[in-house]
mmCIF file of C-alpha atoms in Angstrom:
data_model
loop_
_atom_site.group_PDB
_atom_site.id
_atom_site.type_symbol
_atom_site.label_atom_id
_atom_site.label_comp_id
_atom_site.label_asym_id
_atom_site.label_seq_id
_atom_site.Cartn_x
_atom_site.Cartn_y
_atom_site.Cartn_z
ATOM 1 C CA MET A 1 -17.680 9.841 16.225
ATOM 2 C CA GLY A 2 -16.696 10.341 19.886
ATOM 3 C CA SER A 3 -18.519 8.534 22.688
ATOM 4 C CA LYS A 4 -20.256 11.784 23.811
ATOM 5 C CA ASP A 5 -21.556 12.360 20.262
ATOM 6 C CA LEU A 6 -22.676 8.732 20.056
ATOM 7 C CA GLU A 7 -24.363 8.949 23.471
ATOM 8 C CA GLY A 8 -26.187 12.092 22.313
ATOM 9 C CA ARG A 9 -27.327 10.401 19.100
ATOM 10 C CA ILE A 10 -28.617 7.340 20.981
ATOM 11 C CA THR A 11 -30.329 9.561 23.581
ATOM 12 C CA ALA A 12 -32.118 11.482 20.813
ATOM 13 C CA LEU A 13 -33.135 8.184 19.212
ATOM 14 C CA LEU A 14 -34.560 6.655 22.417
ATOM 15 C CA GLU A 15 -35.971 9.594 24.425
ATOM 16 C CA SER A 16 -39.429 9.841 22.824
ATOM 17 C CA GLU A 17 -39.736 6.055 22.598
ATOM 18 C CA ALA A 18 -39.044 5.769 26.341
ATOM 19 C CA ALA A 19 -41.659 8.447 27.070
ATOM 20 C CA SER A 20 -44.211 6.571 24.945
ATOM 21 C CA HIS A 21 -43.664 3.567 27.247
ATOM 22 C CA GLY A 22 -44.154 5.713 30.355
ATOM 23 C CA LEU A 23 -40.437 5.731 31.146
ATOM 24 C CA GLU A 24 -37.816 8.411 31.700
ATOM 25 C CA LEU A 25 -34.567 7.981 29.815
ATOM 26 C CA VAL A 26 -32.129 8.898 32.597
ATOM 27 C CA ALA A 27 -28.814 8.420 30.792
ATOM 28 C CA VAL A 28 -26.985 6.633 28.008
ATOM 29 C CA GLU A 29 -23.344 5.617 28.372
ATOM 30 C CA VAL A 30 -21.132 4.069 25.724
ATOM 31 C CA VAL A 31 -17.935 2.495 27.054
ATOM 32 C CA GLY A 32 -15.200 0.568 25.284
ATOM 33 C CA ALA A 33 -13.958 0.815 21.729
ATOM 34 C CA HIS A 34 -13.424 -2.666 20.254
ATOM 35 C CA ARG A 35 -16.821 -4.087 21.251
ATOM 36 C CA PRO A 36 -18.566 -1.199 23.022
ATOM 37 C CA THR A 37 -21.121 -1.582 25.797
ATOM 38 C CA VAL A 38 -24.208 0.626 25.514
ATOM 39 C CA ARG A 39 -25.753 1.256 28.932
ATOM 40 C CA VAL A 40 -29.278 2.643 28.976
ATOM 41 C CA TYR A 41 -30.685 3.767 32.329
ATOM 42 C CA LEU A 42 -34.474 4.013 32.596
ATOM 43 C CA ASP A 43 -36.754 5.009 35.441
ATOM 44 C CA ARG A 44 -40.342 5.901 36.261
ATOM 45 C CA GLU A 45 -42.261 7.184 39.241
ATOM 46 C CA GLY A 46 -42.208 4.365 41.784
ATOM 47 C CA GLY A 47 -39.236 2.656 40.115
ATOM 48 C CA ILE A 48 -38.791 0.211 37.274
ATOM 49 C CA ASP A 49 -39.284 -3.558 37.509
ATOM 50 C CA LEU A 50 -37.648 -6.507 35.737
ATOM 51 C CA ASP A 51 -40.527 -6.929 33.258
ATOM 52 C CA SER A 52 -40.171 -3.275 32.198
ATOM 53 C CA VAL A 53 -36.418 -3.743 31.720
ATOM 54 C CA ALA A 54 -36.980 -6.860 29.590
ATOM 55 C CA GLU A 55 -39.595 -5.082 27.451
ATOM 56 C CA ALA A 56 -37.335 -2.026 27.097
ATOM 57 C CA ASN A 57 -34.461 -4.249 26.009
ATOM 58 C CA ARG A 58 -36.585 -5.371 23.033
ATOM 59 C CA TRP A 59 -37.645 -1.919 21.806
ATOM 60 C CA ILE A 60 -34.180 -0.430 22.426
ATOM 61 C CA SER A 61 -32.532 -3.251 20.459
ATOM 62 C CA SER A 62 -35.010 -2.724 17.632
ATOM 63 C CA ALA A 63 -34.398 1.046 17.579
ATOM 64 C CA LEU A 64 -30.622 0.618 17.587
ATOM 65 C CA GLU A 65 -30.737 -1.971 14.811
ATOM 66 C CA GLY A 66 -33.027 0.232 12.704
ATOM 67 C CA ASP A 67 -30.941 3.418 13.056
ATOM 68 C CA ASP A 68 -27.563 1.598 13.259
ATOM 69 C CA PRO A 69 -25.612 4.277 15.211
ATOM 70 C CA ILE A 70 -22.971 1.691 16.229
ATOM 71 C CA ARG A 71 -20.895 -0.067 13.607
ATOM 72 C CA GLY A 72 -20.285 -3.719 14.365
ATOM 73 C CA ALA A 73 -20.990 -5.744 17.479
ATOM 74 C CA TYR A 74 -21.899 -4.198 20.832
ATOM 75 C CA THR A 75 -23.351 -5.231 24.177
ATOM 76 C CA LEU A 76 -26.595 -3.654 25.372
ATOM 77 C CA GLU A 77 -27.259 -3.223 29.097
ATOM 78 C CA VAL A 78 -30.627 -1.852 30.223
ATOM 79 C CA SER A 79 -31.244 -1.098 33.895
ATOM 80 C CA SER A 80 -32.612 1.275 36.479
ATOM 81 C CA PRO A 81 -30.239 4.085 37.456
ATOM 82 C CA GLY A 82 -29.869 2.728 40.993
ATOM 83 C CA ILE A 83 -29.490 4.804 44.133
ATOM 84 C CA GLU A 84 -26.357 6.550 42.838
ATOM 85 C CA ARG A 85 -28.317 7.830 39.869
ATOM 86 C CA PRO A 86 -26.465 9.619 37.042
ATOM 87 C CA LEU A 87 -27.151 13.357 36.848
ATOM 88 C CA VAL A 88 -27.127 14.375 33.198
ATOM 89 C CA LYS A 89 -29.563 17.204 32.512
ATOM 90 C CA VAL A 90 -29.855 20.530 34.317
ATOM 91 C CA ALA A 91 -33.322 19.343 35.387
ATOM 92 C CA ASP A 92 -31.681 16.374 37.181
ATOM 93 C CA PHE A 93 -29.705 18.760 39.382
ATOM 94 C CA GLU A 94 -32.841 20.852 40.016
ATOM 95 C CA ARG A 95 -34.796 17.744 41.018
ATOM 96 C CA TYR A 96 -32.161 16.655 43.529
ATOM 97 C CA VAL A 97 -31.413 19.980 45.262
ATOM 98 C CA GLY A 98 -30.362 19.140 48.820
ATOM 99 C CA SER A 99 -28.859 15.787 47.818
ATOM 100 C CA GLN A 100 -25.211 14.767 47.940
ATOM 101 C CA ALA A 101 -23.498 14.457 44.529
ATOM 102 C CA GLN A 102 -20.135 13.600 42.994
ATOM 103 C CA VAL A 103 -19.156 15.663 39.968
ATOM 104 C CA LYS A 104 -16.242 15.221 37.578
ATOM 105 C CA MET A 105 -15.521 18.214 35.369
ATOM 106 C CA GLY A 106 -14.210 18.068 31.811
ATOM 107 C CA VAL A 107 -12.212 21.226 32.534
ATOM 108 C CA PRO A 108 -10.883 22.407 35.904
ATOM 109 C CA VAL A 109 -12.900 24.815 38.052
ATOM 110 C CA ASN A 110 -10.853 26.575 40.723
ATOM 111 C CA GLY A 111 -7.995 24.209 39.832
ATOM 112 C CA ARG A 112 -10.079 21.090 40.553
ATOM 113 C CA VAL A 113 -11.869 18.524 38.387
ATOM 114 C CA ARG A 114 -13.544 16.431 41.129
ATOM 115 C CA PHE A 115 -16.154 17.761 43.531
ATOM 116 C CA THR A 116 -18.328 16.116 46.179
ATOM 117 C CA GLY A 117 -20.955 18.139 47.966
ATOM 118 C CA VAL A 118 -24.614 19.027 48.338
ATOM 119 C CA ILE A 119 -26.523 20.343 45.336
ATOM 120 C CA ASP A 120 -27.497 23.827 46.493
ATOM 121 C CA GLY A 121 -29.387 24.885 43.389
ATOM 122 C CA VAL A 122 -29.153 25.801 39.738
ATOM 123 C CA GLU A 123 -28.758 29.265 38.244
ATOM 124 C CA GLY A 124 -29.381 29.139 34.509
ATOM 125 C CA ASP A 125 -26.926 26.517 33.244
ATOM 126 C CA THR A 126 -24.725 26.643 36.355
ATOM 127 C CA VAL A 127 -24.937 24.000 39.076
ATOM 128 C CA LEU A 128 -24.290 25.227 42.617
ATOM 129 C CA LEU A 129 -22.508 22.628 44.731
ATOM 130 C CA ALA A 130 -21.563 23.251 48.380
ATOM 131 C CA ASP A 131 -19.103 21.429 50.589
ATOM 132 C CA ASP A 132 -17.439 22.274 53.898
ATOM 133 C CA LYS A 133 -14.945 24.530 52.060
ATOM 134 C CA GLY A 134 -17.486 26.664 50.208
ATOM 135 C CA MET A 135 -19.829 27.014 47.241
ATOM 136 C CA TYR A 136 -18.773 26.048 43.742
ATOM 137 C CA ARG A 137 -20.351 27.290 40.519
ATOM 138 C CA LEU A 138 -20.035 24.450 38.012
ATOM 139 C CA PRO A 139 -20.977 25.188 34.385
ATOM 140 C CA HIS A 140 -23.297 22.375 33.273
ATOM 141 C CA GLU A 141 -21.711 22.113 29.816
ATOM 142 C CA ALA A 142 -18.309 21.459 31.450
ATOM 143 C CA ILE A 143 -19.550 18.565 33.616
ATOM 144 C CA ALA A 144 -18.118 15.317 32.262
ATOM 145 C CA LYS A 145 -19.902 13.000 34.684
ATOM 146 C CA ALA A 146 -22.077 13.394 37.771
ATOM 147 C CA ARG A 147 -24.105 11.124 40.010
ATOM 148 C CA LEU A 148 -25.898 11.160 43.313
ATOM 149 C CA LYS A 149 -23.684 10.090 46.190
ATOM 150 C CA VAL A 150 -25.316 7.970 48.857
ATOM 151 C CA GLU A 151 -23.531 7.404 52.138
ATOM 152 C CA ILE A 152 -24.764 4.581 54.308
ATOM 153 C CA ASP A 153 -23.815 4.514 57.990
ATOM 154 C CA LEU A 154 -23.432 0.975 59.255
#
């Protein structure tokens, strides 16, 4: 099972459980092969605190042990998504229209796989991203990874 399939299976396993705890499951990432790390990003209106992360660690561990989607040992990391929040669902892009984002495509669009620009909108399953060179139409299903990009002027 590929990491994307595994991430999808874990997301499906945890999404309703997160909602029952008043949390949004933002993203699941699985990295590494020998002893993988499972990263679960959770959020809620007003942010998530350390007590919520500790509680979530318990119910996520229990869910993963019960369903056993990962063979062998793994490391579990539970956290807030941070200010450079992952953008996974089409709804994430809709929510952050007007925000700066970095997008890595799984397949090239206009000969490029990396884009940085402002989320201009969503049309169906296509994300509209604008930079100083123009507007790009990025098919959501072809996006390998995306996150908000925060620039801080010092």
